[in-house]
Short mmCIF file of C-alpha atoms in Angstrom, two decimals:
data_model
loop_
_atom_site.label_atom_id
_atom_site.label_comp_id
_atom_site.label_asym_id
_atom_site.label_seq_id
_atom_site.Cartn_x
_atom_site.Cartn_y
_atom_site.Cartn_z
CA UNK A 1 1.19 -25.72 -8.61
CA UNK A 2 -0.41 -23.56 -6.48
CA UNK A 3 -1.86 -25.77 -3.19
CA UNK A 4 -4.38 -24.56 -0.80
CA UNK A 5 -3.36 -23.05 2.74
CA UNK A 6 -6.46 -23.30 4.53
CA UNK A 7 -10.05 -23.82 5.14
CA UNK A 8 -12.74 -21.49 5.30
CA UNK A 9 -13.58 -20.81 8.99
CA UNK A 10 -16.84 -19.53 9.96
CA UNK A 11 -17.28 -16.46 12.71
CA UNK A 12 -14.63 -14.84 14.95
CA UNK A 13 -11.78 -16.56 16.28
CA UNK A 14 -8.37 -15.36 18.29
CA UNK A 15 -6.96 -14.24 14.72
CA UNK A 16 -9.88 -11.93 13.41
CA UNK A 17 -10.11 -10.72 16.90
CA UNK A 18 -6.40 -10.02 16.57
CA UNK A 19 -6.38 -8.36 13.05
CA UNK A 20 -9.37 -6.09 14.29
CA UNK A 21 -7.09 -4.82 17.01
CA UNK A 22 -3.83 -4.56 15.47
CA UNK A 23 -6.22 -1.99 13.13
CA UNK A 24 -7.49 0.19 16.67
CA UNK A 25 -3.62 -0.22 17.66
CA UNK A 26 -2.76 1.50 14.29
CA UNK A 27 -5.75 3.64 14.06
CA UNK A 28 -5.20 5.35 17.54
CA UNK A 29 -1.84 5.81 17.00
CA UNK A 30 -2.11 7.38 13.57
CA UNK A 31 -5.17 9.37 14.98
CA UNK A 32 -2.88 10.92 17.63
CA UNK A 33 -0.35 11.95 15.36
CA UNK A 34 -3.07 14.08 13.24
CA UNK A 35 -4.15 15.66 16.70
CA UNK A 36 -0.74 16.00 18.19
CA UNK A 37 0.87 16.91 15.38
CA UNK A 38 1.06 21.47 13.80
CA UNK A 39 -1.57 22.27 11.06
CA UNK A 40 -0.52 22.15 7.32
CA UNK A 41 3.14 20.25 9.00
CA UNK A 42 2.59 17.67 6.27
CA UNK A 43 4.44 17.67 2.93
CA UNK A 44 2.49 19.99 0.75
CA UNK A 45 -0.26 19.68 3.26
CA UNK A 46 -1.67 23.11 2.49
CA UNK A 47 -2.23 22.43 -1.33
CA UNK A 48 -3.75 19.04 -0.57
CA UNK A 49 -5.92 20.65 1.89
CA UNK A 50 -7.17 22.98 -0.60
CA UNK A 51 -8.04 20.94 -2.91
CA UNK A 52 -10.66 19.03 -0.69
CA UNK A 53 -11.86 22.53 0.39
CA UNK A 54 -12.70 23.45 -3.38
CA UNK A 55 -14.13 20.57 -3.94
CA UNK A 56 -16.03 21.33 -0.39
CA UNK A 57 -16.71 24.27 -1.88
CA UNK A 58 -18.13 22.91 -5.62
CA UNK A 59 -15.12 23.70 -7.74
CA UNK A 60 -14.72 20.61 -9.64
CA UNK A 61 -11.73 19.49 -10.58
CA UNK A 62 -10.62 21.76 -13.22
CA UNK A 63 -7.35 20.75 -15.88
CA UNK A 64 -3.86 20.98 -14.29
CA UNK A 65 -2.48 24.13 -12.81
CA UNK A 66 -5.62 25.94 -14.22
CA UNK A 67 -7.12 26.59 -10.67
CA UNK A 68 -5.26 28.69 -7.88
CA UNK A 69 -5.14 27.92 -4.11
CA UNK A 70 -8.41 29.12 -2.44
CA UNK A 71 -7.47 32.93 -0.39
CA UNK A 72 -8.70 30.99 2.25
CA UNK A 73 -6.68 28.35 2.31
CA UNK A 74 -3.83 30.60 2.74
CA UNK A 75 -5.60 32.25 5.34
CA UNK A 76 -5.71 29.44 7.30
CA UNK A 77 -2.01 28.94 7.10
CA UNK A 78 -1.15 31.91 8.34
CA UNK A 79 -3.99 32.04 11.11
CA UNK A 80 -1.85 28.89 12.34
CA UNK A 81 1.36 29.69 11.95
CA UNK A 82 2.97 28.20 9.38
CA UNK A 83 5.27 28.87 6.77
CA UNK A 84 4.00 30.60 3.56
CA UNK A 85 5.16 30.09 0.25
CA UNK A 86 7.36 32.80 -0.75
CA UNK A 87 7.60 34.43 2.22
CA UNK A 88 10.30 34.42 5.02
CA UNK A 89 9.75 32.83 8.49
CA UNK A 90 6.25 31.77 10.02
CA UNK A 91 3.31 33.82 11.29
CA UNK A 92 2.45 34.44 14.75
CA UNK A 93 -0.56 31.94 15.26
CA UNK A 94 -4.46 33.09 15.73
CA UNK A 95 -6.23 32.47 19.18
CA UNK A 96 -7.94 29.45 18.51
CA UNK A 97 -11.64 30.95 18.97
CA UNK A 98 -10.66 33.21 15.77
CA UNK A 99 -10.10 30.90 13.54
CA UNK A 100 -12.01 31.44 10.54
CA UNK A 101 -14.07 28.75 8.03
CA UNK A 102 -12.85 26.68 6.14
CA UNK A 103 -14.66 28.70 3.23
CA UNK A 104 -14.50 32.64 3.62
CA UNK A 105 -17.87 32.97 1.44
CA UNK A 106 -15.72 34.23 -1.68
CA UNK A 107 -14.39 31.58 -4.54
CA UNK A 108 -11.48 33.69 -4.95
CA UNK A 109 -8.09 32.46 -5.84
CA UNK A 110 -4.57 33.13 -5.10
CA UNK A 111 -1.63 33.67 -7.65
CA UNK A 112 -0.26 30.58 -6.59
CA UNK A 113 -1.64 27.22 -8.63
CA UNK A 114 -2.96 24.50 -7.52
CA UNK A 115 -0.19 21.27 -9.13
CA UNK A 116 -2.43 18.72 -7.04
CA UNK A 117 -4.43 18.93 -9.94
CA UNK A 118 -1.96 16.78 -12.02
CA UNK A 119 -3.39 13.97 -10.09
CA UNK A 120 -7.09 11.83 -10.29
CA UNK A 121 -9.43 12.97 -7.44
CA UNK A 122 -10.63 9.52 -6.07
CA UNK A 123 -8.95 10.91 -2.63
CA UNK A 124 -9.82 14.58 -2.84
CA UNK A 125 -13.19 13.76 -3.60
CA UNK A 126 -13.67 11.13 -1.10
CA UNK A 127 -12.27 13.77 1.83
CA UNK A 128 -14.57 16.62 0.40
CA UNK A 129 -18.07 14.19 1.06
CA UNK A 130 -16.46 13.53 4.31
CA UNK A 131 -16.02 17.27 5.55
CA UNK A 132 -19.60 18.23 3.47
CA UNK A 133 -20.92 15.82 6.81
CA UNK A 134 -19.21 16.70 9.29
CA UNK A 135 -20.32 21.06 8.31
CA UNK A 136 -19.18 21.70 5.33
CA UNK A 137 -16.83 25.25 4.31
CA UNK A 138 -18.87 26.65 7.76
CA UNK A 139 -16.68 24.83 9.88
CA UNK A 140 -13.77 25.88 11.13
CA UNK A 141 -10.52 25.49 9.07
CA UNK A 142 -8.85 23.90 11.90
CA UNK A 143 -11.53 21.53 12.77
CA UNK A 144 -12.05 20.50 9.28
CA UNK A 145 -8.20 19.62 8.78
CA UNK A 146 -8.97 17.10 11.94
CA UNK A 147 -11.87 15.35 9.46
CA UNK A 148 -8.90 15.20 7.05
CA UNK A 149 -6.46 13.76 9.00
CA UNK A 150 -9.18 11.42 10.60
CA UNK A 151 -9.59 10.01 7.30
CA UNK A 152 -6.61 9.46 6.11
CA UNK A 153 -5.61 7.65 9.36
CA UNK A 154 -8.98 5.65 8.16
CA UNK A 155 -7.32 4.83 5.18
CA UNK A 156 -4.35 3.43 6.62
CA UNK A 157 -5.45 1.64 9.20
CA UNK A 158 -7.77 -0.22 6.94
CA UNK A 159 -4.41 -1.43 4.30
CA UNK A 160 -2.83 -2.35 7.77
CA UNK A 161 -5.67 -5.00 7.99
CA UNK A 162 -5.64 -5.87 4.68
CA UNK A 163 -1.84 -6.47 4.74
CA UNK A 164 -1.73 -8.76 7.30
CA UNK A 165 -4.60 -10.69 5.13
CA UNK A 166 -2.56 -10.79 2.52
CA UNK A 167 0.90 -11.86 4.25
CA UNK A 168 -1.85 -14.42 5.86
CA UNK A 169 -2.52 -16.23 2.58
CA UNK A 170 0.76 -15.84 1.08
CA UNK A 171 2.62 -17.55 3.73
CA UNK A 172 0.20 -20.13 4.52
CA UNK A 173 0.58 -18.54 8.17
CA UNK A 174 -2.03 -16.21 10.44
CA UNK A 175 0.42 -15.95 12.66
CA UNK A 176 3.10 -14.42 9.94
CA UNK A 177 0.31 -12.22 8.26
CA UNK A 178 0.07 -10.67 12.14
CA UNK A 179 3.73 -9.75 12.40
CA UNK A 180 3.70 -9.16 8.87
CA UNK A 181 0.98 -6.37 9.00
CA UNK A 182 2.34 -4.43 12.54
CA UNK A 183 6.03 -4.63 11.13
CA UNK A 184 5.12 -1.11 9.77
CA UNK A 185 5.12 0.23 13.17
CA UNK A 186 8.38 -0.52 12.94
CA UNK A 187 8.65 2.40 10.24
CA UNK A 188 8.22 5.52 12.34
CA UNK A 189 7.36 7.75 9.28
CA UNK A 190 4.69 5.62 8.21
CA UNK A 191 1.78 6.08 10.79
CA UNK A 192 3.23 9.58 11.08
CA UNK A 193 2.54 10.29 7.69
CA UNK A 194 -1.13 8.35 7.33
CA UNK A 195 -1.84 10.83 9.61
CA UNK A 196 -1.43 13.79 7.43
CA UNK A 197 -3.79 15.13 4.38
CA UNK A 198 -2.59 13.43 1.39
CA UNK A 199 -3.93 11.31 -1.70
CA UNK A 200 -0.88 8.81 -0.38
CA UNK A 201 -2.71 7.26 2.40
CA UNK A 202 -5.98 5.99 0.00
CA UNK A 203 -2.94 4.75 -2.83
CA UNK A 204 -2.28 3.08 0.29
CA UNK A 205 -5.16 1.09 0.71
CA UNK A 206 -6.23 0.66 -2.33
CA UNK A 207 -2.87 -0.51 -3.75
CA UNK A 208 -2.87 -3.32 0.05
CA UNK A 209 -6.29 -4.50 -0.90
CA UNK A 210 -5.48 -4.69 -4.56
CA UNK A 211 -3.23 -7.49 -3.23
CA UNK A 212 -4.74 -8.56 -0.85
CA UNK A 213 -8.01 -9.73 -3.39
CA UNK A 214 -4.98 -11.07 -5.51
CA UNK A 215 -3.23 -13.53 -3.50
CA UNK A 216 -6.71 -14.66 -1.86
CA UNK A 217 -7.93 -15.42 -4.98
CA UNK A 218 -4.72 -17.19 -5.87
CA UNK A 219 -4.15 -19.43 -2.37
CA UNK A 220 -8.05 -20.04 -1.33
CA UNK A 221 -9.00 -23.29 -2.36
CA UNK A 222 -12.81 -22.57 -4.26
CA UNK A 223 -11.97 -18.75 -4.64
CA UNK A 224 -15.13 -16.80 -4.76
CA UNK A 225 -15.84 -15.68 -8.14
CA UNK A 226 -16.09 -11.80 -6.69
CA UNK A 227 -12.13 -11.74 -5.67
CA UNK A 228 -10.92 -11.30 -9.02
CA UNK A 229 -13.14 -8.16 -9.82
CA UNK A 230 -13.25 -6.61 -6.56
CA UNK A 231 -9.60 -7.25 -6.77
CA UNK A 232 -9.97 -4.81 -10.28
CA UNK A 233 -12.32 -2.77 -9.09
CA UNK A 234 -9.64 -1.71 -5.66
CA UNK A 235 -6.14 -1.67 -8.50
CA UNK A 236 -9.04 0.96 -10.40
CA UNK A 237 -9.76 2.98 -7.61
CA UNK A 238 -5.35 2.97 -6.57
CA UNK A 239 -5.34 4.51 -10.57
CA UNK A 240 -7.72 7.39 -9.73
CA UNK A 241 -5.98 8.25 -7.34
CA UNK A 242 -2.49 8.83 -8.13
CA UNK A 243 0.16 7.48 -11.14
CA UNK A 244 3.17 5.68 -8.84
CA UNK A 245 -0.39 3.04 -9.06
CA UNK A 246 0.66 2.20 -12.92
CA UNK A 247 3.79 0.66 -11.73
CA UNK A 248 2.21 -1.92 -10.12
CA UNK A 249 -0.20 -3.20 -13.18
CA UNK A 250 2.90 -5.93 -13.93
CA UNK A 251 2.77 -7.30 -9.95
CA UNK A 252 -1.46 -7.44 -11.18
CA UNK A 253 -1.37 -8.57 -14.55
CA UNK A 254 1.30 -11.92 -13.18
CA UNK A 255 -1.27 -12.63 -10.15
CA UNK A 256 -4.33 -12.68 -11.93
CA UNK A 257 -2.50 -14.97 -14.90
CA UNK A 258 -1.44 -17.12 -11.36
CA UNK A 259 -5.75 -17.21 -10.69
CA UNK A 260 -6.02 -18.40 -14.32
CA UNK A 261 -3.90 -21.03 -14.63
CA UNK A 262 -4.52 -22.44 -11.16
CA UNK A 263 -7.98 -23.08 -11.69
CA UNK A 264 -7.51 -25.81 -14.20
CA UNK A 265 -11.06 -27.40 -13.76
CA UNK A 266 -12.57 -24.24 -14.23
CA UNK A 267 -10.68 -22.38 -16.41
CA UNK A 268 -12.78 -20.47 -18.81
CA UNK A 269 -14.89 -18.86 -15.73
CA UNK A 270 -11.71 -17.52 -14.60
CA UNK A 271 -10.63 -16.02 -17.79
CA UNK A 272 -14.26 -13.89 -17.74
CA UNK A 273 -14.11 -12.63 -14.13
CA UNK A 274 -10.32 -11.65 -15.27
CA UNK A 275 -11.67 -9.89 -17.67
CA UNK A 276 -14.86 -8.38 -15.87
CA UNK A 277 -11.34 -7.05 -13.42
CA UNK A 278 -10.30 -5.53 -16.67
CA UNK A 279 -13.14 -3.57 -17.58
CA UNK A 280 -14.18 -2.72 -13.91
CA UNK A 281 -10.19 -1.12 -13.90
CA UNK A 282 -10.14 0.35 -16.99
CA UNK A 283 -14.30 2.32 -16.06
CA UNK A 284 -12.96 3.45 -12.67
CA UNK A 285 -9.87 4.82 -12.89
CA UNK A 286 -7.46 3.11 -16.12
CA UNK A 287 -9.73 6.21 -18.27
CA UNK A 288 -8.19 8.92 -16.77
CA UNK A 289 -4.62 7.78 -17.59
CA UNK A 290 -5.66 7.02 -21.46
CA UNK A 291 -7.40 10.74 -21.68
CA UNK A 292 -4.43 12.52 -20.21
CA UNK A 293 -2.42 10.57 -23.20
CA UNK A 294 -4.53 11.67 -26.13
CA UNK A 295 -5.89 14.91 -24.71
CA UNK A 296 -2.62 16.56 -22.85
CA UNK A 297 0.20 14.44 -25.39
CA UNK A 298 1.46 12.92 -22.13
CA UNK A 299 0.33 10.63 -18.87
CA UNK A 300 0.88 13.11 -16.27
CA UNK A 301 1.52 16.69 -16.22
CA UNK A 302 4.54 18.90 -14.61
CA UNK A 303 5.53 21.86 -15.53
CA UNK A 304 8.75 20.61 -14.07
CA UNK A 305 8.89 17.90 -16.47
CA UNK A 306 8.43 19.99 -19.30
CA UNK A 307 10.79 21.86 -19.33
CA UNK A 308 13.34 21.95 -21.14
CA UNK A 309 15.92 19.30 -21.21
CA UNK A 310 19.82 19.88 -21.71
CA UNK A 311 22.10 18.59 -23.62
CA UNK A 312 25.01 18.87 -21.09
CA UNK A 313 25.10 19.02 -17.01
CA UNK A 314 24.86 21.75 -14.89
CA UNK A 315 28.36 22.84 -14.12
CA UNK A 316 29.60 21.09 -10.74
CA UNK A 317 27.27 17.48 -12.15
CA UNK A 318 28.84 14.30 -10.30
CA UNK A 319 26.98 11.41 -10.65
CA UNK A 320 28.87 9.75 -8.01
CA UNK A 321 27.68 12.47 -5.50
CA UNK A 322 24.20 12.28 -6.76
CA UNK A 323 24.09 8.75 -6.40
CA UNK A 324 24.84 8.04 -2.87
CA UNK A 325 23.20 10.79 -1.87
CA UNK A 326 19.78 9.86 -3.80
CA UNK A 327 20.02 6.64 -2.20
CA UNK A 328 20.88 7.77 1.34
CA UNK A 329 18.10 10.14 1.17
CA UNK A 330 15.64 7.84 -0.32
CA UNK A 331 16.70 5.50 2.27
CA UNK A 332 16.39 8.54 5.73
CA UNK A 333 12.80 9.53 4.28
CA UNK A 334 11.21 5.65 4.08
CA UNK A 335 12.64 5.57 8.12
CA UNK A 336 11.57 8.89 9.07
CA UNK A 337 11.13 12.58 7.84
CA UNK A 338 14.96 12.75 6.67
CA UNK A 339 14.03 15.90 4.85
CA UNK A 340 13.39 17.95 8.15
CA UNK A 341 17.03 18.27 10.18
CA UNK A 342 14.79 18.59 13.62
CA UNK A 343 12.63 15.43 13.29
CA UNK A 344 15.20 13.70 11.33
CA UNK A 345 16.02 10.06 12.53
CA UNK A 346 19.71 10.14 13.66
CA UNK A 347 21.76 8.46 10.71
CA UNK A 348 22.37 5.23 11.96
CA UNK A 349 18.76 4.61 12.78
CA UNK A 350 17.84 4.15 9.21
CA UNK A 351 20.84 2.54 8.28
CA UNK A 352 20.95 -0.08 10.49
CA UNK A 353 17.50 -0.47 9.88
CA UNK A 354 17.93 -1.13 6.46
CA UNK A 355 20.50 -3.55 7.27
CA UNK A 356 17.93 -5.41 8.97
CA UNK A 357 15.57 -5.13 6.92
CA UNK A 358 18.32 -7.05 4.12
CA UNK A 359 18.69 -9.94 6.40
CA UNK A 360 14.94 -10.57 7.15
CA UNK A 361 14.86 -10.54 3.38
CA UNK A 362 17.38 -13.01 2.45
CA UNK A 363 15.69 -15.13 5.02
CA UNK A 364 12.55 -14.65 3.86
CA UNK A 365 13.86 -15.99 0.28
CA UNK A 366 14.25 -19.54 2.13
CA UNK A 367 10.52 -19.42 2.30
CA UNK A 368 9.39 -21.26 -0.81
CA UNK A 369 6.30 -21.45 -0.19
CA UNK A 370 6.30 -17.42 -0.31
CA UNK A 371 9.89 -16.08 -2.18
CA UNK A 372 8.18 -15.91 -5.54
CA UNK A 373 5.78 -14.15 -4.85
CA UNK A 374 7.57 -11.66 -2.61
CA UNK A 375 9.69 -11.49 -5.41
CA UNK A 376 6.46 -10.38 -7.71
CA UNK A 377 5.50 -7.53 -4.84
CA UNK A 378 8.72 -6.28 -4.70
CA UNK A 379 8.55 -4.61 -8.03
CA UNK A 380 6.69 -2.95 -7.48
CA UNK A 381 8.38 -0.31 -4.80
CA UNK A 382 11.37 -1.10 -6.95
CA UNK A 383 10.40 0.50 -9.96
CA UNK A 384 8.70 3.46 -7.52
CA UNK A 385 11.73 3.43 -6.36
CA UNK A 386 13.99 3.64 -9.36
CA UNK A 387 11.72 5.90 -11.64
CA UNK A 388 12.09 8.67 -8.47
CA UNK A 389 15.68 8.56 -8.59
CA UNK A 390 15.43 8.78 -12.64
CA UNK A 391 13.36 11.58 -12.10
CA UNK A 392 15.49 13.39 -9.78
CA UNK A 393 18.98 12.71 -11.56
CA UNK A 394 16.95 14.30 -14.73
CA UNK A 395 16.07 17.58 -12.49
CA UNK A 396 19.33 17.50 -11.12
CA UNK A 397 21.48 17.06 -14.35
CA UNK A 398 19.20 20.24 -15.94
CA UNK A 399 18.64 22.10 -12.64
CA UNK A 400 21.42 21.60 -10.43
CA UNK A 401 19.13 20.67 -7.42
CA UNK A 402 19.79 17.20 -6.28
CA UNK A 403 17.28 14.96 -5.04
CA UNK A 404 13.81 16.77 -5.52
CA UNK A 405 11.24 14.16 -5.39
CA UNK A 406 13.28 11.74 -3.62
CA UNK A 407 10.63 10.84 -0.63
CA UNK A 408 10.66 7.23 0.64
CA UNK A 409 7.59 7.70 1.63
CA UNK A 410 6.38 7.15 -1.93
CA UNK A 411 7.23 3.55 -2.03
CA UNK A 412 4.47 3.07 1.54
CA UNK A 413 1.61 2.15 -1.17
CA UNK A 414 4.04 -0.97 -1.73
CA UNK A 415 4.49 -1.76 2.14
CA UNK A 416 2.65 -5.25 1.26
CA UNK A 417 6.25 -6.57 -0.80
CA UNK A 418 8.11 -5.52 2.91
CA UNK A 419 5.12 -7.08 5.34
CA UNK A 420 4.98 -10.42 3.71
CA UNK A 421 9.25 -10.43 3.87
CA UNK A 422 8.89 -9.84 8.16
CA UNK A 423 6.15 -12.23 7.77
CA UNK A 424 8.01 -15.23 5.39
CA UNK A 425 11.04 -14.19 8.27
CA UNK A 426 8.93 -14.61 11.00
CA UNK A 427 7.55 -17.90 9.79
CA UNK A 428 11.23 -19.63 8.85
CA UNK A 429 12.46 -18.61 12.32
CA UNK A 430 9.70 -19.86 14.40
CA UNK A 431 9.33 -23.38 13.01
CA UNK A 432 12.91 -23.95 14.09
CA UNK A 433 12.72 -22.66 17.70
CA UNK A 434 11.31 -25.10 20.41
CA UNK A 435 7.57 -24.51 21.19
CA UNK A 436 7.78 -22.92 23.76
CA UNK A 437 9.65 -19.85 22.30
CA UNK A 438 7.90 -20.48 19.52
CA UNK A 439 4.45 -19.55 20.88
CA UNK A 440 6.31 -16.49 22.99
CA UNK A 441 7.80 -15.35 19.66
CA UNK A 442 4.33 -13.15 18.61
CA UNK A 443 3.04 -11.71 21.32
CA UNK A 444 6.78 -10.47 21.80
CA UNK A 445 7.66 -9.13 18.66
CA UNK A 446 3.88 -7.38 18.91
CA UNK A 447 5.39 -6.35 22.22
CA UNK A 448 8.23 -4.36 20.74
CA UNK A 449 6.88 -2.86 17.68
CA UNK A 450 3.94 -1.47 18.94
CA UNK A 451 6.06 0.64 22.66
CA UNK A 452 9.06 1.11 19.47
CA UNK A 453 6.25 3.18 17.82
CA UNK A 454 4.93 4.52 20.60
CA UNK A 455 8.85 5.97 21.56
CA UNK A 456 9.28 7.16 18.41
CA UNK A 457 5.89 9.19 18.35
CA UNK A 458 7.14 11.00 21.34
CA UNK A 459 10.69 11.64 20.75
CA UNK A 460 9.34 13.07 17.14
CA UNK A 461 6.61 15.12 19.08
CA UNK A 462 9.33 16.38 21.79
CA UNK A 463 11.62 17.70 18.57
CA UNK A 464 8.30 19.67 16.73
CA UNK A 465 7.30 21.22 19.32
CA UNK A 466 10.63 22.36 20.74
CA UNK A 467 10.76 24.26 17.75
CA UNK A 468 7.07 25.46 17.48
CA UNK A 469 4.37 27.97 18.90
CA UNK A 470 1.40 25.88 20.81
CA UNK A 471 -0.78 28.16 18.96
CA UNK A 472 -0.36 26.06 15.84
CA UNK A 473 -2.06 22.79 17.11
CA UNK A 474 -4.79 21.65 15.76
CA UNK A 475 -6.68 20.89 18.76
CA UNK A 476 -7.65 23.70 20.98
CA UNK A 477 -6.53 22.73 24.25
CA UNK A 478 -3.07 22.21 23.13
CA UNK A 479 -3.12 25.08 20.95
CA UNK A 480 -4.23 27.75 23.74
CA UNK A 481 -1.08 25.90 26.48
CA UNK A 482 -2.42 23.14 27.21
CA UNK A 483 0.49 20.06 27.81
CA UNK A 484 0.30 18.34 24.99
CA UNK A 485 1.79 15.56 26.45
CA UNK A 486 -1.92 14.67 28.38
CA UNK A 487 -3.40 13.71 24.98
CA UNK A 488 -0.02 11.49 24.59
CA UNK A 489 -0.22 9.90 27.70
CA UNK A 490 -4.42 9.34 26.91
CA UNK A 491 -3.25 8.13 23.37
CA UNK A 492 -0.97 5.70 25.00
CA UNK A 493 -3.17 4.71 27.20
CA UNK A 494 -5.87 3.60 24.29
CA UNK A 495 -2.51 1.91 22.37
CA UNK A 496 -1.85 0.29 25.49
CA UNK A 497 -5.86 -0.96 25.72
CA UNK A 498 -5.99 -2.00 21.80
CA UNK A 499 -2.28 -3.57 22.57
CA UNK A 500 -3.23 -5.82 25.35
CA UNK A 501 -6.44 -7.08 23.34
CA UNK A 502 -4.01 -7.67 21.11
CA UNK A 503 -0.90 -9.49 22.43
CA UNK A 504 -3.75 -11.64 24.21
CA UNK A 505 -5.46 -13.04 20.80
CA UNK A 506 -2.37 -13.22 19.39
CA UNK A 507 -0.96 -15.69 21.47
CA UNK A 508 -4.23 -17.90 20.92
CA UNK A 509 -3.48 -17.79 17.17
CA UNK A 510 -3.16 -21.57 16.10
CA UNK A 511 0.29 -22.51 14.92
CA UNK A 512 0.28 -23.27 11.34
CA UNK A 513 3.74 -24.26 10.06
CA UNK A 514 2.20 -25.88 6.81
CA UNK A 515 3.79 -23.89 4.17
CA UNK A 516 2.18 -23.58 0.91
CA UNK A 517 3.90 -24.01 -2.77
CA UNK A 518 4.30 -22.27 -6.00
#
């Protein structure tokens, strides 16, 4: 049976102010990453940047691998001082005042294919609209990339606000929602990765919106008729963003069924709403994958995936070495940028964080009202992780290249499960604390999480710039030699102000220890 967790409230109270403040904290932290990190520093960022530039140029979205990376994109990469694929070393950064435009007036392509075309175009289309509004192809490429990164930051911050709501509805506790949402700050690479130009950011936001709407529909008494159709639209957007969203389908189906069976007095209308959700989902994004299968014979085209499979493994193959190494890399690249030795977290940090997360999951599973929802939500990141490792094993078997494509950041679109585990554990523990400690626990945890995030940012930026020319910075003041720490101090000041509002408002949020149940 599904029981209500809250009644409707009007106006802004302490909880709403706290959510807005947390949105502000995550936004500023993520924007600071985007402003202070070198140009084209993110995973595959030149290709993501290029796909946006091509849409701004009116080049559309050709079939996979049928368009080349624009010459203007490689010119920008060279001017930034970043490494160009296939060339040794880095070029010398161009003076910020001499950097070229996003588009050089021609549509000439290089000899390098744009492999982002294997993905759907939703993220790139959204960012292209914003870049066009900001000046389009005539804008200097560095300023255009700042705009692209700013869009990513807004999407990630929005996802966190949605996750707060998802955890709140799942646990029946607003304070647990705040802790759960803020817990993303305990993943140092989450806001870092969220600052880059990448379709992962829209995927995180769309999946988080889908889960928030579905969990609210499951829990809210007299849930509005628009919730299920809106969830279908959000999931459709996720499907039009990246293929990993396909693995969210079982979670969406289970939660939708819970909504329908929970409305015994109005089941027919609920079924109609679920049908509308399915139509919207297919109409917005599901069609993309059906079309791929019917026209290409595969769900997602991939040149590496289309390689000739070997019946026997390559010389030196070791399943044990692969399994241990793949899990270690997945863990390291979930918490930090483990693929970059100069900025990778010390080995003890990701493994310590994973042990803590494991303990929190065990505690969270004692939350009778939310444990089955946690199991349902956890299916999604587990399915993504399993697929990533299975795919990497096939590549290792055939080519001897271990761990290719093993990236923990691919799990971020399922961050709601991580946050629900943390929020549920907080709910379980806090209800057993003395009242005074209970009231102090939430503000204390929020302060620790924000401080830890800022410390990780300073630590990473210091090591990043230790080996990079300041001229590769996107911010012109930094690139011209101004101390980048001044920008960090400004970011810390803004984060501090937002955090003060967050902690003050959170301290006023009502304690809710009556857990819902299924």
